[in-house]
Amino acid sequence: MNKVKVGIVGLGRLGIQHAENLAFRIPNCELKAICGLNKEQLAELSDKWNIPYTYTSYEEMLQNSELDAIFIASPSNFHCDQIQQALEAGYHVFSEKPLGLYLEEVEKIETIINRHQDKVFMLGFMRRYDDSYAYAKKQIEQGAIGEPVMVRCYGFDPTEGLESFLKFAQKNYSGGIFLDMAVHDFDLARWYLGAEAEQVWAIGGAYSVPAFTELNDAETGAALVKFSNGTMGLFAAGRNSRHGYHIETEIIGTKGSLRIGTVPEKNAVTIFNDAGALKECVSNFNERFAQAYLSEVEEFIHCIQTGSKPAITAKDGVQASLLGYACKESFETGELVHVKAYSSTK
Amino acid sequence: MNKVKVGIVGLGRLGIQHAENLAFRIPNCELKAICGLNKEQLAELSDKWNIPYTYTSYEEMLQNSELDAIFIASPSNFHCDQIQQALEAGYHVFSEKPLGLYLEEVEKIETIINRHQDKVFMLGFMRRYDDSYAYAKKQIEQGAIGEPVMVRCYGFDPTEGLESFLKFAQKNYSGGIFLDMAVHDFDLARWYLGAEAEQVWAIGGAYSVPAFTELNDAETGAALVKFSNGTMGLFAAGRNSRHGYHIETEIIGTKGSLRIGTVPEKNAVTIFNDAGALKECVSNFNERFAQAYLSEVEEFIHCIQTGSKPAITAKDGVQASLLGYACKESFETGELVHVKAYSSTK
Amino acid sequence: MNKVKVGIVGLGRLGIQHAENLAFRIPNCELKAICGLNKEQLAELSDKWNIPYTYTSYEEMLQNSELDAIFIASPSNFHCDQIQQALEAGYHVFSEKPLGLYLEEVEKIETIINRHQDKVFMLGFMRRYDDSYAYAKKQIEQGAIGEPVMVRCYGFDPTEGLESFLKFAQKNYSGGIFLDMAVHDFDLARWYLGAEAEQVWAIGGAYSVPAFTELNDAETGAALVKFSNGTMGLFAAGRNSRHGYHIETEIIGTKGSLRIGTVPEKNAVTIFNDAGALKECVSNFNERFAQAYLSEVEEFIHCIQTGSKPAITAKDGVQASLLGYACKESFETGELVHVKAYSSTK
Amino acid sequence: MNKVKVGIVGLGRLGIQHAENLAFRIPNCELKAICGLNKEQLAELSDKWNIPYTYTSYEEMLQNSELDAIFIASPSNFHCDQIQQALEAGYHVFSEKPLGLYLEEVEKIETIINRHQDKVFMLGFMRRYDDSYAYAKKQIEQGAIGEPVMVRCYGFDPTEGLESFLKFAQKNYSGGIFLDMAVHDFDLARWYLGAEAEQVWAIGGAYSVPAFTELNDAETGAALVKFSNGTMGLFAAGRNSRHGYHIETEIIGTKGSLRIGTVPEKNAVTIFNDAGALKECVSNFNERFAQAYLSEVEEFIHCIQTGSKPAITAKDGVQASLLGYACKESFETGELVHVKAYSSTK
């Protein structure tokens, strides 16, 4: 079986991690091309990792006939356009989340993706590929907790990333905390509950950094969601977690419950010192989800090689985004919001 | 200093625990009288614990001039009347939560309590006296987590109590899950956040036991609350916890967070067996809060002896109830509800 | 049933805790007399707790005919003499551990205790009455871990007590780390394994405080013990635990294992801060074993009232001490030591 | 830089894991040859993984001039011979632990390894490359716990492997529990304590499976070790762990302590069910040390490419084995044993 030849666009912190995985740690995959804005970085990576092609133009990369698949790790506002271009140029496509930043573009890109059924399209909801999250799903399917009743999702970014996020958000449209951060949790909730969101109330505030108010965004926010089958979702997201990157998910069922990541432990070491018994915590998403970032791409490559379809679809991206928009609207208006009904047969 | 002489009314599971504490484990306290409906039980306890007076009539007990204080552990619907009678008969009064089951009676009893400033009145929000909850409060006051931003409260009763609760609720008005159970959490949230609830959305359902729907109550419910200072409260309560009595509280602040009772551990034993590493959990409130039930009464007796006032006031009971009613209304109507403004100068 | 009237000798930190329990928290018990060296302390306690009799002479207290039982919480070197005097004066006796500091006195006092079968004698191996330790015993008896194979016991005193211990040990004979501290663990090991120690090798050193070498004692020590039924015991004890008072016990069986106190948690609070997720730890034995100190005395009083015998016997004190002496000998000589065979029918 | 071309011998459970890593997950590495006894397996792997060369003869593989390095994952009794052959044929060599099964061959192979200083030789003490173990080492070097005083090491194999081990050991010389299993722990203890073992007493027994007695081996064993700088080591090893593969290590220092793997958690999921709060555990070494098996080989490949030396040397293998032999002798004779002094300048 031939190796799948991949070109990647976007070489930020996560892009680099993906690129290194594609180059060295994914069976049956070859990283052939890298595309970014920084020529020095391109030259350095090309040399260090022995990558034959480098591009500063995405369009040029799409003309490289040696490639089979395009991997999109660029800023969120480019996702929709780059997905469309790559699909229309005949490539399999992996795109980082979110699908897009505006409702219209998200719905439009779904239609386009659905038109290219012969190509593998996959969205980077990597948490589903984390060993623990996947294990929880399997447990639920096997009836370990009966019927799911409620999901609680925490997504807290570390304080150390707060300043650089603010700088970014003051110049760019980030989507706000519910679309930018909680979208992963919205996907998980749908996945575990097997239902779509119907109604939401979202609140939040700027508790230590007033700048969030100017951005019309929340430093920390919370949302309560009623799902179609009467189940419930509690969501909290924030950008000021002092102990590290805290992603925690709980599924409460009629016969038990599951928690993933109660303490976001850095490793298996416990430190006993003057303060007590200490578990240090993971610093960021790269560290927490290193295994998931590998496994999702293994699945992508596997789908290309076997002609199968990834479990995550464009619809998943759209639905998670719809809930994100509803939260954003509720947060901004202070009102209960009905999540826009999704017409699934586009 | 003379011992405080106490008469107790209500000898159910919690009443018995209080009575035994009053009889044997509270310094400077003497249990002189017990009042209940079951004559056999009265005789047995009187004999076993050497209690001089037994009553089947509350009014008769109130005429015992040897007593200093009345301890009310009767069903919730008697609380307001019994508090009023005892205060007007000149006794110090300790009442189990809730203050009352209806908004009108709760507001009325507060006025009456406030009129008897020379008497100690204390409400059994025992969690504030639990060593861990009290420690968390002290940590927050010392700035350990900066400014509180969000509180998450879980209150899940064990499945093994589900059937007997249903039997009770089918014959009596329990108040519903938010007033009957979450009222403890509403008090904790106010206490930790230092703010009053303003707006609430509450949802829930009957997920494994349809009978809850007929009772217009939820088997498991959740509420999102916006507090006066912009802080947030997430509440979940349920009556179907398979692993035991799960009371968990989290306070997230601008500089850290605290969790109390992440796993409701039965004791300090970990069992390693075929299933893995197992922590058994507490079975019920008596077990979880044994120390708190003692400490709150030590405080009550101490206040009587020293002429000081308990930290928990009638207003605390009213405010927690107001939030409970608002949740109930939101759950029943499906709408966002404004918590009734409290006029504090009654 | 009449209350048991108790006189206590020894009003150090643990003595005071016992006295307060005897005075206020033990059903059917009355603290009538306190005996100590400090007249001011005696007067203060007598006043505060309303104790009718105070003594600076133990012999005088033994002449108080109102008393039923004597509680010994004096320094270890007085235990044997005071037990003998109290028994011979016709009292029930509770003595703090250890039974004694020298092999000869321990064996002699056992004979004396056995001669007074009509009196209740109980030794303060309080850990057996700790809820978690007792629960572990029950689990083992019910077969939860099959047959016990190995016990690991940790007994680490907090660093904050190190200096005051050194001051004491430089003037008094403490018995050394194995007799003074590990004796509790030796009792637990015998209890859980159901066997007697046969052979031991003990090592240790003065790792941060050289003064221990001058005392011929270890700052931290370890012992490996072979028990009569082929089972094993690993023991570690130390006086320099930075995170607090760390008592941990593990019983490994053929079908599972149990751990008590893996992290010596102060309470149910987890603190998340810049350092990570922190569990604070208990500071000292008073805090860790507050419940056990109560429960063992409840048992003592109960035995007196019902004419039953405590589960802990003089033999338990002797056997634990024999192992302590063997460890001490092994530590001092560097050799494997056979634990002296015990002739049980004295 | 050219990729390092590797041939592997031994395709058992661990060999397969190494082979797959070498083929797909190690940067700058190419698996070119596989050598095993089972022709079907060779054909299948060659096909599935696209491996150009397969061998049933180790000697033939050593004649393949395309190879740079030999990876030895065969049974322990072949290690010494295969290391020697590969080094003398001019290859870099990675060998699984232990270095050898007999004292003489271990000392001889060390001399041979030392003669081939131009070749990279590395021994598979993979635990040093586990993220948690490596982090603990770094913490200790940075002074987090002061000076190490005592190490406690647990190595318990899961019960589910017991039967197949017995079958193997009844036909082959396994080395016994201290050499076969605890050798990893002996290496860790030396590494963390920075000292060599001087004296040991080891005990153990056949607690549930009498067959171990016939093998002159222990089902579960324990050893107490005195190290050259006065520090201490407590070791326990067993083959009957019902909850899974339990590797736990603790380093107690003068200013704190570290524990690695207190509960051998399978993943980040906690299950709350009728039994309580459950953490499932890892099943075997492949699962527990998946990351370490990758990282150690990355280090091996990196050393070959950069001409540097691995941190683990032949001496480490010899010293760990010397302690293993001493334990074995102590276990068999019941006596205290002096660990043979090592002449380091061979």
mmCIF file of N, CA and C in Angstrom, chain C residues 5 32-33 53 55 59-70 89-91:
data_model
loop_
_atom_site.group_PDB
_atom_site.id
_atom_site.type_symbol
_atom_site.label_atom_id
_atom_site.label_comp_id
_atom_site.label_asym_id
_atom_site.label_seq_id
_atom_site.Cartn_x
_atom_site.Cartn_y
_atom_site.Cartn_z
ATOM 1 N N LYS C 5 -17.064 6.573 86.536
ATOM 2 C CA LYS C 5 -16.335 7.739 87.040
ATOM 3 C C LYS C 5 -14.842 7.507 86.876
ATOM 4 N N LYS C 32 -14.030 12.703 86.780
ATOM 5 C CA LYS C 32 -14.164 13.197 88.156
ATOM 6 C C LYS C 32 -12.858 13.751 88.704
ATOM 7 N N ALA C 33 -11.725 13.238 88.189
ATOM 8 C CA ALA C 33 -10.448 13.638 88.777
ATOM 9 C C ALA C 33 -9.382 13.776 87.718
ATOM 10 N N TYR C 53 -12.266 16.969 91.394
ATOM 11 C CA TYR C 53 -11.016 16.646 92.103
ATOM 12 C C TYR C 53 -9.777 16.885 91.243
ATOM 13 N N TYR C 55 -5.348 16.535 91.493
ATOM 14 C CA TYR C 55 -4.250 15.950 92.278
ATOM 15 C C TYR C 55 -2.905 16.250 91.626
ATOM 16 N N GLU C 59 -0.743 8.756 93.810
ATOM 17 C CA GLU C 59 -1.138 7.893 94.931
ATOM 18 C C GLU C 59 -2.397 8.446 95.614
ATOM 19 N N GLU C 60 -2.438 9.750 95.785
ATOM 20 C CA GLU C 60 -3.633 10.342 96.403
ATOM 21 C C GLU C 60 -4.881 10.112 95.563
ATOM 22 N N MET C 61 -4.724 10.285 94.255
ATOM 23 C CA MET C 61 -5.894 10.086 93.393
ATOM 24 C C MET C 61 -6.417 8.656 93.549
ATOM 25 N N LEU C 62 -5.491 7.706 93.683
ATOM 26 C CA LEU C 62 -5.908 6.301 93.806
ATOM 27 C C LEU C 62 -6.716 6.038 95.092
ATOM 28 N N GLN C 63 -6.679 6.996 96.003
ATOM 29 C CA GLN C 63 -7.455 6.796 97.233
ATOM 30 C C GLN C 63 -8.876 7.371 97.151
ATOM 31 N N ASN C 64 -9.202 7.965 96.018
ATOM 32 C CA ASN C 64 -10.537 8.545 95.841
ATOM 33 C C ASN C 64 -11.555 7.431 95.567
ATOM 34 N N SER C 65 -12.382 7.166 96.525
ATOM 35 C CA SER C 65 -13.277 6.001 96.416
ATOM 36 C C SER C 65 -14.450 6.240 95.484
ATOM 37 N N GLU C 66 -14.602 7.464 94.982
ATOM 38 C CA GLU C 66 -15.674 7.695 94.010
ATOM 39 C C GLU C 66 -15.333 7.175 92.628
ATOM 40 N N LEU C 67 -14.061 6.970 92.393
ATOM 41 C CA LEU C 67 -13.629 6.604 91.041
ATOM 42 C C LEU C 67 -13.820 5.121 90.743
ATOM 43 N N ASP C 68 -14.114 4.833 89.464
ATOM 44 C CA ASP C 68 -14.227 3.441 89.007
ATOM 45 C C ASP C 68 -13.018 3.028 88.162
ATOM 46 N N ALA C 69 -12.456 4.010 87.467
ATOM 47 C CA ALA C 69 -11.428 3.665 86.479
ATOM 48 C C ALA C 69 -10.335 4.725 86.437
ATOM 49 N N ILE C 70 -9.131 4.248 86.146
ATOM 50 C CA ILE C 70 -7.979 5.154 86.018
ATOM 51 C C ILE C 70 -7.507 5.154 84.564
ATOM 52 N N ALA C 89 -5.086 -1.249 93.458
ATOM 53 C CA ALA C 89 -6.017 -0.444 94.246
ATOM 54 C C ALA C 89 -7.468 -0.724 93.841
ATOM 55 N N GLY C 90 -7.657 -1.627 92.863
ATOM 56 C CA GLY C 90 -9.018 -2.068 92.545
ATOM 57 C C GLY C 90 -9.701 -1.326 91.408
ATOM 58 N N TYR C 91 -8.922 -0.626 90.585
ATOM 59 C CA TYR C 91 -9.536 0.127 89.486
ATOM 60 C C TYR C 91 -9.462 -0.617 88.149
#
